[in-house]
Coordinates of C-alpha atoms and ligand atoms in Angstrom, one line a residue:
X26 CA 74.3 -2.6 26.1
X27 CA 72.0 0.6 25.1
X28 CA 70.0 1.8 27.8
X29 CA 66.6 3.7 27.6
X30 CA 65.1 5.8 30.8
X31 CA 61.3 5.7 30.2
X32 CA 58.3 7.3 31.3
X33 CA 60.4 10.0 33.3
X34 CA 60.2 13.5 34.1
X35 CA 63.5 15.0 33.8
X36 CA 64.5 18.1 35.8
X37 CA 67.3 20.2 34.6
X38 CA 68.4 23.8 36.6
X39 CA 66.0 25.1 33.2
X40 CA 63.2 23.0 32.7
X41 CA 61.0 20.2 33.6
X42 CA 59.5 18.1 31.3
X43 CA 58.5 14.1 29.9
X44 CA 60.9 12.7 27.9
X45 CA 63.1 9.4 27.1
X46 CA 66.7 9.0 27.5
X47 CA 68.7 6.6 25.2
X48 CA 72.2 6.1 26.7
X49 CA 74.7 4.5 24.4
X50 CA 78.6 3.8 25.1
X51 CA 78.1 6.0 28.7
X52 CA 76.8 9.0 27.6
X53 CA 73.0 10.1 26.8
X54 CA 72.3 9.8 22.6
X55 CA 69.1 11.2 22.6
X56 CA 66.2 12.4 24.1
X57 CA 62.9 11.8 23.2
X58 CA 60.1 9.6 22.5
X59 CA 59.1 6.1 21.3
X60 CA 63.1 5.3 20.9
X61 CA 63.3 1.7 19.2
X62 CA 64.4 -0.7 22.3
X63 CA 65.6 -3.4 20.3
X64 CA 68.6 -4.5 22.2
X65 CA 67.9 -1.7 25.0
X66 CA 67.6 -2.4 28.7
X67 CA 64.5 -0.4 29.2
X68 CA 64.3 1.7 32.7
X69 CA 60.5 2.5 33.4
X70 CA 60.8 5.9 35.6
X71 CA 57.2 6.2 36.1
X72 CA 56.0 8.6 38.9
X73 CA 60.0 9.6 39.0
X74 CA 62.2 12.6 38.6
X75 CA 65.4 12.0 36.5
X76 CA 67.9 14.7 37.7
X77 CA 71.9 14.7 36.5
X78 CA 73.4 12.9 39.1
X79 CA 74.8 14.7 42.1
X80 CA 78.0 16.6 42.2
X81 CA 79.4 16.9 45.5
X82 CA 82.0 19.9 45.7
X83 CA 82.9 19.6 49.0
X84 CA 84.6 16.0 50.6
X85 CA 87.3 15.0 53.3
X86 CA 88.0 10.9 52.6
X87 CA 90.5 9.3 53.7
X88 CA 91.7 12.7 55.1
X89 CA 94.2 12.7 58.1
X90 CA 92.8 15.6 60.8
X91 CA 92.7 16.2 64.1
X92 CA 95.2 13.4 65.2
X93 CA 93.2 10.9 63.2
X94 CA 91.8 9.9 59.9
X95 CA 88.7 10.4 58.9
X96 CA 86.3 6.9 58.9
X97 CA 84.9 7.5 55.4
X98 CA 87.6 6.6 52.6
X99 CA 86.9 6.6 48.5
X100 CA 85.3 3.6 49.0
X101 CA 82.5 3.7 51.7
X102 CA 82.5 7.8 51.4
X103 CA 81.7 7.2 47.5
X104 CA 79.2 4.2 47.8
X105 CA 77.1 6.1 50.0
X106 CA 77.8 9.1 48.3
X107 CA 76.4 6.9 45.2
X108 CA 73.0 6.0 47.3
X109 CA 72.3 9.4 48.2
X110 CA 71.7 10.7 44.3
X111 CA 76.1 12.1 43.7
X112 CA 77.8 11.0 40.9
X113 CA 81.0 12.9 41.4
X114 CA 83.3 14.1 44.3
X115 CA 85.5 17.1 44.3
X116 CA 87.9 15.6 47.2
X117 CA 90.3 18.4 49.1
X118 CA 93.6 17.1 48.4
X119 CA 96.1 18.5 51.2
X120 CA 99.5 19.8 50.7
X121 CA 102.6 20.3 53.1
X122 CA 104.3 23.1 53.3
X123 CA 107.8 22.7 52.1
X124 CA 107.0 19.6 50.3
X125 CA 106.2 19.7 46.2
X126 CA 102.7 19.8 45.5
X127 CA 102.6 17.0 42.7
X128 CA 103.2 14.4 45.3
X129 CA 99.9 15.4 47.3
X130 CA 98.5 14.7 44.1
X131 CA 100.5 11.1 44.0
X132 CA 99.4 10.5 47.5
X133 CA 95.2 11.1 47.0
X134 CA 95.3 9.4 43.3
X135 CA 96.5 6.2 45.2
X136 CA 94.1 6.8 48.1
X137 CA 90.9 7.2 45.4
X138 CA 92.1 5.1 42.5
X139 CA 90.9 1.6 43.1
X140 CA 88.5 2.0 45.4
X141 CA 85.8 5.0 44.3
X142 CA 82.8 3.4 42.9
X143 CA 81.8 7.4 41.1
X144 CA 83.7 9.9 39.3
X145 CA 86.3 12.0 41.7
X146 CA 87.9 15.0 41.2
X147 CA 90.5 17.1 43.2
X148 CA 90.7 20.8 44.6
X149 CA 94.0 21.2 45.9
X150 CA 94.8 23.3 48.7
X151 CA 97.5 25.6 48.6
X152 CA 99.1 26.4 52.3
X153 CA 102.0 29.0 51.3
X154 CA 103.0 30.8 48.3
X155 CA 106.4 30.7 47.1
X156 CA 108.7 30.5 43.7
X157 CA 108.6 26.7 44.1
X158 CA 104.5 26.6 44.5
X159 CA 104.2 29.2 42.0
X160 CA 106.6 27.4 39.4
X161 CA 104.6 23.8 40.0
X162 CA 101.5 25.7 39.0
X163 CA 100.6 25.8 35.3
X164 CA 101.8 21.7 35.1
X165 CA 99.0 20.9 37.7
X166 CA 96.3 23.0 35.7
X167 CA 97.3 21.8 32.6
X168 CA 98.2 17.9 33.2
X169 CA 96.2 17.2 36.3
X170 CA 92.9 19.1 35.3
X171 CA 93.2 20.6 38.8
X172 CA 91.6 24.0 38.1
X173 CA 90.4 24.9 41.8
X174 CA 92.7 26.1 45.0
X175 CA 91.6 26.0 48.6
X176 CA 93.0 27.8 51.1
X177 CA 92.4 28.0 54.7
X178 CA 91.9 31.0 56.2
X179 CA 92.0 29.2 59.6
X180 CA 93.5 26.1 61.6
X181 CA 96.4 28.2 62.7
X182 CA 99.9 26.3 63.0
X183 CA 97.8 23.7 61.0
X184 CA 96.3 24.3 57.1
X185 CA 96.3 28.1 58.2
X186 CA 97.7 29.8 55.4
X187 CA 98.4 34.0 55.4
X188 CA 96.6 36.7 53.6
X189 CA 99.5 37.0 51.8
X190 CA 99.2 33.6 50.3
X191 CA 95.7 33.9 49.7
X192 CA 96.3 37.4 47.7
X193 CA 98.5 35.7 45.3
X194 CA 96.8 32.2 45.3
X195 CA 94.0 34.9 43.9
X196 CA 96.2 36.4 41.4
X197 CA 97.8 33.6 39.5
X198 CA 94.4 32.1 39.9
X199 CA 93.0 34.9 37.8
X200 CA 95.9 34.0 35.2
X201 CA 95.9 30.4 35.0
X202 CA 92.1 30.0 35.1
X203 CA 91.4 28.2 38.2
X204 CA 88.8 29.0 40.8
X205 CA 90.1 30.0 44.0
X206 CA 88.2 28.5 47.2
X207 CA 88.5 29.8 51.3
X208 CA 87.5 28.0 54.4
X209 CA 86.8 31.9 55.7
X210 CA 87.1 32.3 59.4
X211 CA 89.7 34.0 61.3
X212 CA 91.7 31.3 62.4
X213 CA 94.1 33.8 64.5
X214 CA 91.1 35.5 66.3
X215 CA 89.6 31.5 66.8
X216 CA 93.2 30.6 68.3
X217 CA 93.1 33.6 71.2
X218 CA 89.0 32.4 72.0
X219 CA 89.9 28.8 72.4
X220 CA 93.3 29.2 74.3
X221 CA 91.5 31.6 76.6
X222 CA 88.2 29.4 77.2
X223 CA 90.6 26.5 78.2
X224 CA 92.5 28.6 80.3
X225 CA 88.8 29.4 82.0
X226 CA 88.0 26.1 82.5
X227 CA 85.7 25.8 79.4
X228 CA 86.1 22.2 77.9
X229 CA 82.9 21.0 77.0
X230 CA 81.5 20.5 73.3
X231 CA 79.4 24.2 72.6
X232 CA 82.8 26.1 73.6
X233 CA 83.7 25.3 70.0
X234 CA 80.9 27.0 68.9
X235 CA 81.2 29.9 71.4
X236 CA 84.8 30.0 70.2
X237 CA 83.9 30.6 66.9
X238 CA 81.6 33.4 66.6
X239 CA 79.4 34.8 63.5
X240 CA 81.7 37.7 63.4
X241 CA 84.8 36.0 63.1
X242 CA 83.1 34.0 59.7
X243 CA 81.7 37.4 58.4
X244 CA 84.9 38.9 58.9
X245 CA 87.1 36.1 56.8
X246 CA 84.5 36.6 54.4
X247 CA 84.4 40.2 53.7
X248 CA 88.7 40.1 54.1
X249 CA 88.7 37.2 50.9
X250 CA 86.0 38.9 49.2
X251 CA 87.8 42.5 49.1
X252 CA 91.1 40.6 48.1
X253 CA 89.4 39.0 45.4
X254 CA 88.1 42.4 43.9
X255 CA 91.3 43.7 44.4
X256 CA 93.0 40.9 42.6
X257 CA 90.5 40.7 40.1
X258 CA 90.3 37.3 40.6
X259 CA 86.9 34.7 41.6
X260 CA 86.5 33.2 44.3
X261 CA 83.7 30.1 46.3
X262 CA 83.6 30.6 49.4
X263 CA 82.8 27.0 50.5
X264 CA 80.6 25.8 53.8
X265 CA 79.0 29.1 54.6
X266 CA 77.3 28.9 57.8
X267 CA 75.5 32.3 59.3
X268 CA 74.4 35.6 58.0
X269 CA 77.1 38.0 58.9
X270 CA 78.8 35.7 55.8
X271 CA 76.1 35.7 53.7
X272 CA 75.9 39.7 54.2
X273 CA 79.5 40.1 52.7
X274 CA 78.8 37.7 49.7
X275 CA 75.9 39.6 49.2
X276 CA 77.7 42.8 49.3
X277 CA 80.6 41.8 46.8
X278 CA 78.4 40.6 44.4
X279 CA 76.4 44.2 44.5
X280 CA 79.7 45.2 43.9
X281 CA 80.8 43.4 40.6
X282 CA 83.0 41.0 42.2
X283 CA 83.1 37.4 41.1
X284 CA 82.2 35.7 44.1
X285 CA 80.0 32.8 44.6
X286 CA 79.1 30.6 48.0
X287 CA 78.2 27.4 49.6
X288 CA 76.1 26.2 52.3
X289 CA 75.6 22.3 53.1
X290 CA 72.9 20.7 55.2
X291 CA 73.6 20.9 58.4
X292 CA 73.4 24.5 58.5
X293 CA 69.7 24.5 56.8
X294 CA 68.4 21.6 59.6
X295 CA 70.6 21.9 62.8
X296 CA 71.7 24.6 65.2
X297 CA 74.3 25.6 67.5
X298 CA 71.7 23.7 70.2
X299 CA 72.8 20.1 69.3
X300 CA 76.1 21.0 70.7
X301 CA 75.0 21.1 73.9
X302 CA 74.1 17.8 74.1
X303 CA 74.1 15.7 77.3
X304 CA 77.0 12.7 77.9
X305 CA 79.4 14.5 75.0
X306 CA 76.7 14.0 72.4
X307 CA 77.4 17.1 71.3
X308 CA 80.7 15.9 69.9
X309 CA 78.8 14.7 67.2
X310 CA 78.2 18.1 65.7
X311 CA 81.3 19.4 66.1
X312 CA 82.3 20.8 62.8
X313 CA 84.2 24.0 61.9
X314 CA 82.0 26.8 60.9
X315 CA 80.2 25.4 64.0
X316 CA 76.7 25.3 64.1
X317 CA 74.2 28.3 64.4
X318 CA 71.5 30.0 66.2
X319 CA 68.2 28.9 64.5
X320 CA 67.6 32.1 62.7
X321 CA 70.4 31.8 60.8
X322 CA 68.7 28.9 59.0
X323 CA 66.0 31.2 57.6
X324 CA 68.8 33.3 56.5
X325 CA 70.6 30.7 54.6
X326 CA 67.3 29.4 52.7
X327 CA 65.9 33.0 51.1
X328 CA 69.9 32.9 49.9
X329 CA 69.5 30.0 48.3
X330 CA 66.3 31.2 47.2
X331 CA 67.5 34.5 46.0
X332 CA 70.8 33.4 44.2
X333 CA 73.6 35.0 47.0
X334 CA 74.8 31.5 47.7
X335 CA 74.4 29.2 44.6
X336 CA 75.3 25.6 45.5
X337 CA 75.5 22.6 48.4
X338 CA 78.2 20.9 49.7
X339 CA 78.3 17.9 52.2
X340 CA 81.7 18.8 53.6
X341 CA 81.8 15.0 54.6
X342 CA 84.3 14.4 56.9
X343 CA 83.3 11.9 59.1
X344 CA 84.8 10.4 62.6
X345 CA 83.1 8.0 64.5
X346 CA 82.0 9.2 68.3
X347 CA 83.4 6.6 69.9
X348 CA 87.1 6.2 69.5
X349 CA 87.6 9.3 67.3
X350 CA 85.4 12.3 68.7
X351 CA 86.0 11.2 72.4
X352 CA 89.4 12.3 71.6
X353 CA 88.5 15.8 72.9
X354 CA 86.1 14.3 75.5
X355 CA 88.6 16.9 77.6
X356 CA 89.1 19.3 75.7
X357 CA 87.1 20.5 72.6
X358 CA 89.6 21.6 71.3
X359 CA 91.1 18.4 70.5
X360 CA 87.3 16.8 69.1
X361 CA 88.0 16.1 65.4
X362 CA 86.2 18.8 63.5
X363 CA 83.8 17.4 61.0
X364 CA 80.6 15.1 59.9
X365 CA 78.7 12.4 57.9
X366 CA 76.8 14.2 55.3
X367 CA 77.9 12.6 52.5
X368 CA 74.7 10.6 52.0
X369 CA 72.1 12.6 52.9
X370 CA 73.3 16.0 50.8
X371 CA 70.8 15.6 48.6
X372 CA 67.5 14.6 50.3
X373 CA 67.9 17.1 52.8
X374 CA 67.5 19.5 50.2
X375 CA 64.8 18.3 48.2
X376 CA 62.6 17.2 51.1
X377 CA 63.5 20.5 53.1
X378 CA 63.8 22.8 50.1
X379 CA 61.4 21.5 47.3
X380 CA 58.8 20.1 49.6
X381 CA 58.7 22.8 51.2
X382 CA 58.4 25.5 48.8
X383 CA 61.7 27.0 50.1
X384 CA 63.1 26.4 46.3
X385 CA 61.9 25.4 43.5
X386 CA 63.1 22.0 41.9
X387 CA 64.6 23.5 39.1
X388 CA 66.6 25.6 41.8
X389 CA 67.4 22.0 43.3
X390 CA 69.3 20.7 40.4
X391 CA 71.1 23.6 39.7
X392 CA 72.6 24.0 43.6
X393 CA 73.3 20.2 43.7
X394 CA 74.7 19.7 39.9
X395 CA 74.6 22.2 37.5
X396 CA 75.9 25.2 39.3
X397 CA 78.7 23.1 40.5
X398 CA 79.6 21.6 37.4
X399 CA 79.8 25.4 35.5
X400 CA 82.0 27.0 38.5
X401 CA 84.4 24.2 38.3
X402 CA 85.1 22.9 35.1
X403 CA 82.6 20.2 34.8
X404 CA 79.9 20.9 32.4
X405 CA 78.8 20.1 30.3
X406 CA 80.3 16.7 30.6
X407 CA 78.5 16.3 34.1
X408 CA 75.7 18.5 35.3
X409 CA 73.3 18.3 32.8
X410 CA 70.9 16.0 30.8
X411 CA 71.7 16.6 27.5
X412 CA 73.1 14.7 24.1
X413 CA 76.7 14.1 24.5
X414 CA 76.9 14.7 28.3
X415 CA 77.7 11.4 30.6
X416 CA 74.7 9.4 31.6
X417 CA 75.5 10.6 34.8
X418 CA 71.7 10.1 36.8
X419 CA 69.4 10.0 39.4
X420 CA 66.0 8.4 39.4
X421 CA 64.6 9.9 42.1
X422 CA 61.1 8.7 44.0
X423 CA 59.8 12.3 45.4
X424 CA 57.1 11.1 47.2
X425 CA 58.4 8.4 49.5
X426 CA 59.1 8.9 53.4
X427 CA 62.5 7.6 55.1
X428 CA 63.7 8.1 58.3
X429 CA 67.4 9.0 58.6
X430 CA 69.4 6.8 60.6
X431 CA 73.0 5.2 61.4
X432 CA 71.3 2.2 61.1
X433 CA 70.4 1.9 57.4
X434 CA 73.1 4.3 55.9
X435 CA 76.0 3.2 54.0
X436 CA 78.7 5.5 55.8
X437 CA 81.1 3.3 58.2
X438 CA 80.9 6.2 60.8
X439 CA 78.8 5.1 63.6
X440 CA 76.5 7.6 64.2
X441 CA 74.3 10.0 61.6
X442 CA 74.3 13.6 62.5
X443 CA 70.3 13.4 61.4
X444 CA 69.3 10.2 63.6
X445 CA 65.5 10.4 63.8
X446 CA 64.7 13.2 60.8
X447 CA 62.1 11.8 58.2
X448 CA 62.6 12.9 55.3
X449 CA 59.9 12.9 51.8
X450 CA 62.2 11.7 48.9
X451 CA 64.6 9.1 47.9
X452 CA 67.6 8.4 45.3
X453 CA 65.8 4.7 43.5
X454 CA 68.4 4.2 41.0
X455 CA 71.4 6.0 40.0
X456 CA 74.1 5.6 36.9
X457 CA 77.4 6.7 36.7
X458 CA 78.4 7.0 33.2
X459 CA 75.4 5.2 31.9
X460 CA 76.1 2.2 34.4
X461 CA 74.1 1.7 37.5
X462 CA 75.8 2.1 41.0
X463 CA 72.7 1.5 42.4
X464 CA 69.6 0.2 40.9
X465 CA 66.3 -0.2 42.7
X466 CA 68.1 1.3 46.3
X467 CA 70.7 -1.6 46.2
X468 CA 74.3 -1.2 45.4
X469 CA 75.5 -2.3 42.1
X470 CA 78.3 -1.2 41.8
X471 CA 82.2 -1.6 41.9
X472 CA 85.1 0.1 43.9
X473 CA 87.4 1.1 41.4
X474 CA 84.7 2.0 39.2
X475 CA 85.1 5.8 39.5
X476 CA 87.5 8.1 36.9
X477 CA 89.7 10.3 37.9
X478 CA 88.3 13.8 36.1
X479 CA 90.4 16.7 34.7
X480 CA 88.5 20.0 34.5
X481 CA 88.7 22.3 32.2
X482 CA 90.1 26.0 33.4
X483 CA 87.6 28.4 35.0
X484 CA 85.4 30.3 32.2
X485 CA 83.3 33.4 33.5
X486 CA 81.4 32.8 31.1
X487 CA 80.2 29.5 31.8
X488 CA 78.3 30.6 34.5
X489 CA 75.5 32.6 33.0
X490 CA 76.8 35.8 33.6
X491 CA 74.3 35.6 36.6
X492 CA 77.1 37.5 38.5
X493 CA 77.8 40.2 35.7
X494 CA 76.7 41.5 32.6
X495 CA 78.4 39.6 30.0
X496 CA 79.4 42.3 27.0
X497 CA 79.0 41.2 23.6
Ligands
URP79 O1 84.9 20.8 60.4 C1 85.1 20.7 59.2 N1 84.5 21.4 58.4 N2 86.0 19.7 58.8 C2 86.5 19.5 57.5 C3 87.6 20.5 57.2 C4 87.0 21.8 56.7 O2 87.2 22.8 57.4 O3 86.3 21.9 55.8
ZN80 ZN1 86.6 24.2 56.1
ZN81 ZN1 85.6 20.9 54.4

């Protein structure tokens, strides 16, 4: 049945402005006014925003780490995803080295298939370079749609990969048209820290933070950034946490190269404080970057503001504190590195961001949809309100108050990192190819709902030239 959003005000990354969407077989028809409704459901949006639905770049489900798995699979992770405004997932699906890289793929399309109630997508990560990764390559770009790589600048003897491998992940990147991704900190530096603080005695919960210093982020950064100029390559430099990396994005884009960067909530609302929690609380907020000194926050928002990083990520990748973080209740070392963000990605920003004139709502869209959509192969299929583009949306109530809590979300972790935090703003409705996930704040939805989406190659171009002067 033909669908008709009425009475809205629709926010794209470019304009805001009263108008009518018809959505016909899943994808938006038209937009406009007085549309004929004969044999429509009609969707009064009054007193609403209607933004393209969330994408989230940046999710762990179902992802063995740490000795565990994480709670959140394709089913809970993407329901609540669903409730908090996303429409899509970009999932991390993890290789081995040694083993081919087309049957990581096998193993997360049958983790995701019949149970994600959105649209899902997969970076893959690549852990070594050889003739055999190398060789599997251009079939992965071309029949999988998998146009992003992520490697791991740290987890040594774990997802750590070499600067070598990141060099050349960069330069057949650059040749295949993909869109190479780093978790930048310097896992070998991070290794010395933590064996010495547990050789000092040092086991509790902020030792992961004090393990993991600004520097040791900044200097990832700057190391991926210069290897990305050198290889001529792009790079997205996901979950940036602090300054000292926001510096050496900052930097390499001054300097022509094609660089772009991340942030996700928790650094904008929480600091390295919440660590230090009494009776292992601070288990809960052990995540790798770790959190922050507060500055750092203020830092992070006039980025946002001022186009150095361009998007937001959850980085979901939640364990529950009993049972899963207690497992380093000895040794934070062994405290499963991660967090439920999943659900509250998007809130977070607006009533942080937009309600507090720390970005503008246009801004909003384009760091939770549009941006995301351009940079990895996306839009304008998602990302956007336009004719032809999936009826991926959110009706969003701006003006409503909620307080965050483990007891109302939809994540099957037991614990929210934002227990308490009142936020202004709330997802009412949302539709996934022109069908409602949720609709009036329930779920509507299905597991097994979700497609899996190819992307189309990385295209400079696609991104506004905002990084470089396109020449005609
Ligand atoms: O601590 C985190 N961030 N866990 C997920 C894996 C990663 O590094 O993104
Ligand atoms: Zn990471
Ligand atoms: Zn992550």
């Amino acid at each position: 049945m033909k669908k008709v959003i009425k009475n809205g005000v629709i926010v794209t990354a470019a304009d805001t402005y009263k108008a009518d969407i018809l959505i016909e077989n899943g994808v938006i028809s038209a937009i406009g006014k007085e549309f004929n409704e004969n044999n429509c459901e009609v969707i009064d949006a009054k007193g609403h925003y209607v933004f393209p639905g969330g994408i989230d770049p940046h999710t762990h489900l179902d992802m063995p780490f740490g000795g565990t798995v994480t709670k959140d699979d394709f089913e809970t992770g993407t329901i609540a995803a669903a409730f908090g405004g996303t429409t899509t997932v970009i999932d991390f699906c993890l290789t081995t080295k040694g083993k081919p890289l087309q049957s990581a793929i096998e193993t997360w399309h049958k983790k995701s298939k019949e149970k994600a109630a959105i649209d899902y997508s997969f970076h893959l990560m690549i852990g070594e370079m050889n003739d055999k990764v190398l060789s599997e390559l251009p079939a992965i770009i071309d029949n999988e749609g998998i146009t992003s790589f992520k490697v791991f600048m740290a987890y040594k003897n774990v997802f750590q990969a070499d600067d070598a491998t990141l060099y050349q992940t960069l330069v057949e990147a650059k040749k295949l048209g993909a869109l190479v991704m780093v978790h930048a900190e310097n896992g070998d530096v991070i290794d010395y820290l933590t064996t010495k603080a547990l050789k000092e005695g040092k086991t509790a919960p902020i030792y992961h933070a004090l393990t993991r210093p600004p520097e040791i982020e900044g200097e990832a950064t700057g190391r991926a950034a210069q290897l990305t100029g050198l290889a001529d390559s792009q790079l997205y430099v996901v979950h940036v946490s602090c300054a000292d990396a926001v510096k050496k994005i900052a930097q390499a884009r001054e300097q022509g190269i094609n660089i772009w960067g991340e942030t996700c909530p928790q650094y904008l609302v929480l600091d390295q404080t919440y660590l230090e929690k009494p009776n292992f609380e601070g288990a809960k907020y052990v995540w790798s970057p770790p959190l922050r000194e507060k500055w750092n926050q203020d830092v992070l928002w006039n980025a946002l503001k001022n186009g150095d990083l361009q998007t937001l990520g959850s980085d979901q990748c939640s364990f529950d504190f009993n049972g899963q973080k207690d497992l380093g209740k000895e040794d934070f070392t062994k405290i499963p590195n991660g967090g439920p963000i999943i659900e509250d990605r998007m809130s977070l920003l607006f009533s942080e961001g937009v309600q507090k004139g720390r970005i503008t709502l246009n801004q909003f869209v384009d760091m939770t949809s549009t941006k995301i959509a351009k940079l990895f192969g996306l839009y304008p299929k998602k990302g956007s309100i336009a004719v032809g583009s999936d009826a991926d949306l959110l009706i969003f109530d701006p003006h409503v108050k909620r307080t965050i809590s483990a007891n109302t979300h939809h994540m099957a972790v037991d614990y929210s990192a934002f227990e308490g935090m009142e936020v202004t703003g709330e997802p009412v409705s949302v539709l996934c190819r022109g069908e409602f996930v949720v609709k009036e704040k329930q779920f509507v939805g299905q597991k097994g709902y979700g497609q899996y989406i190819k992307r189309s190659k990385f295209n400079e171009l696609n991104i506004n030239g905002e990084n470089k002067q396109l020449t005609m």
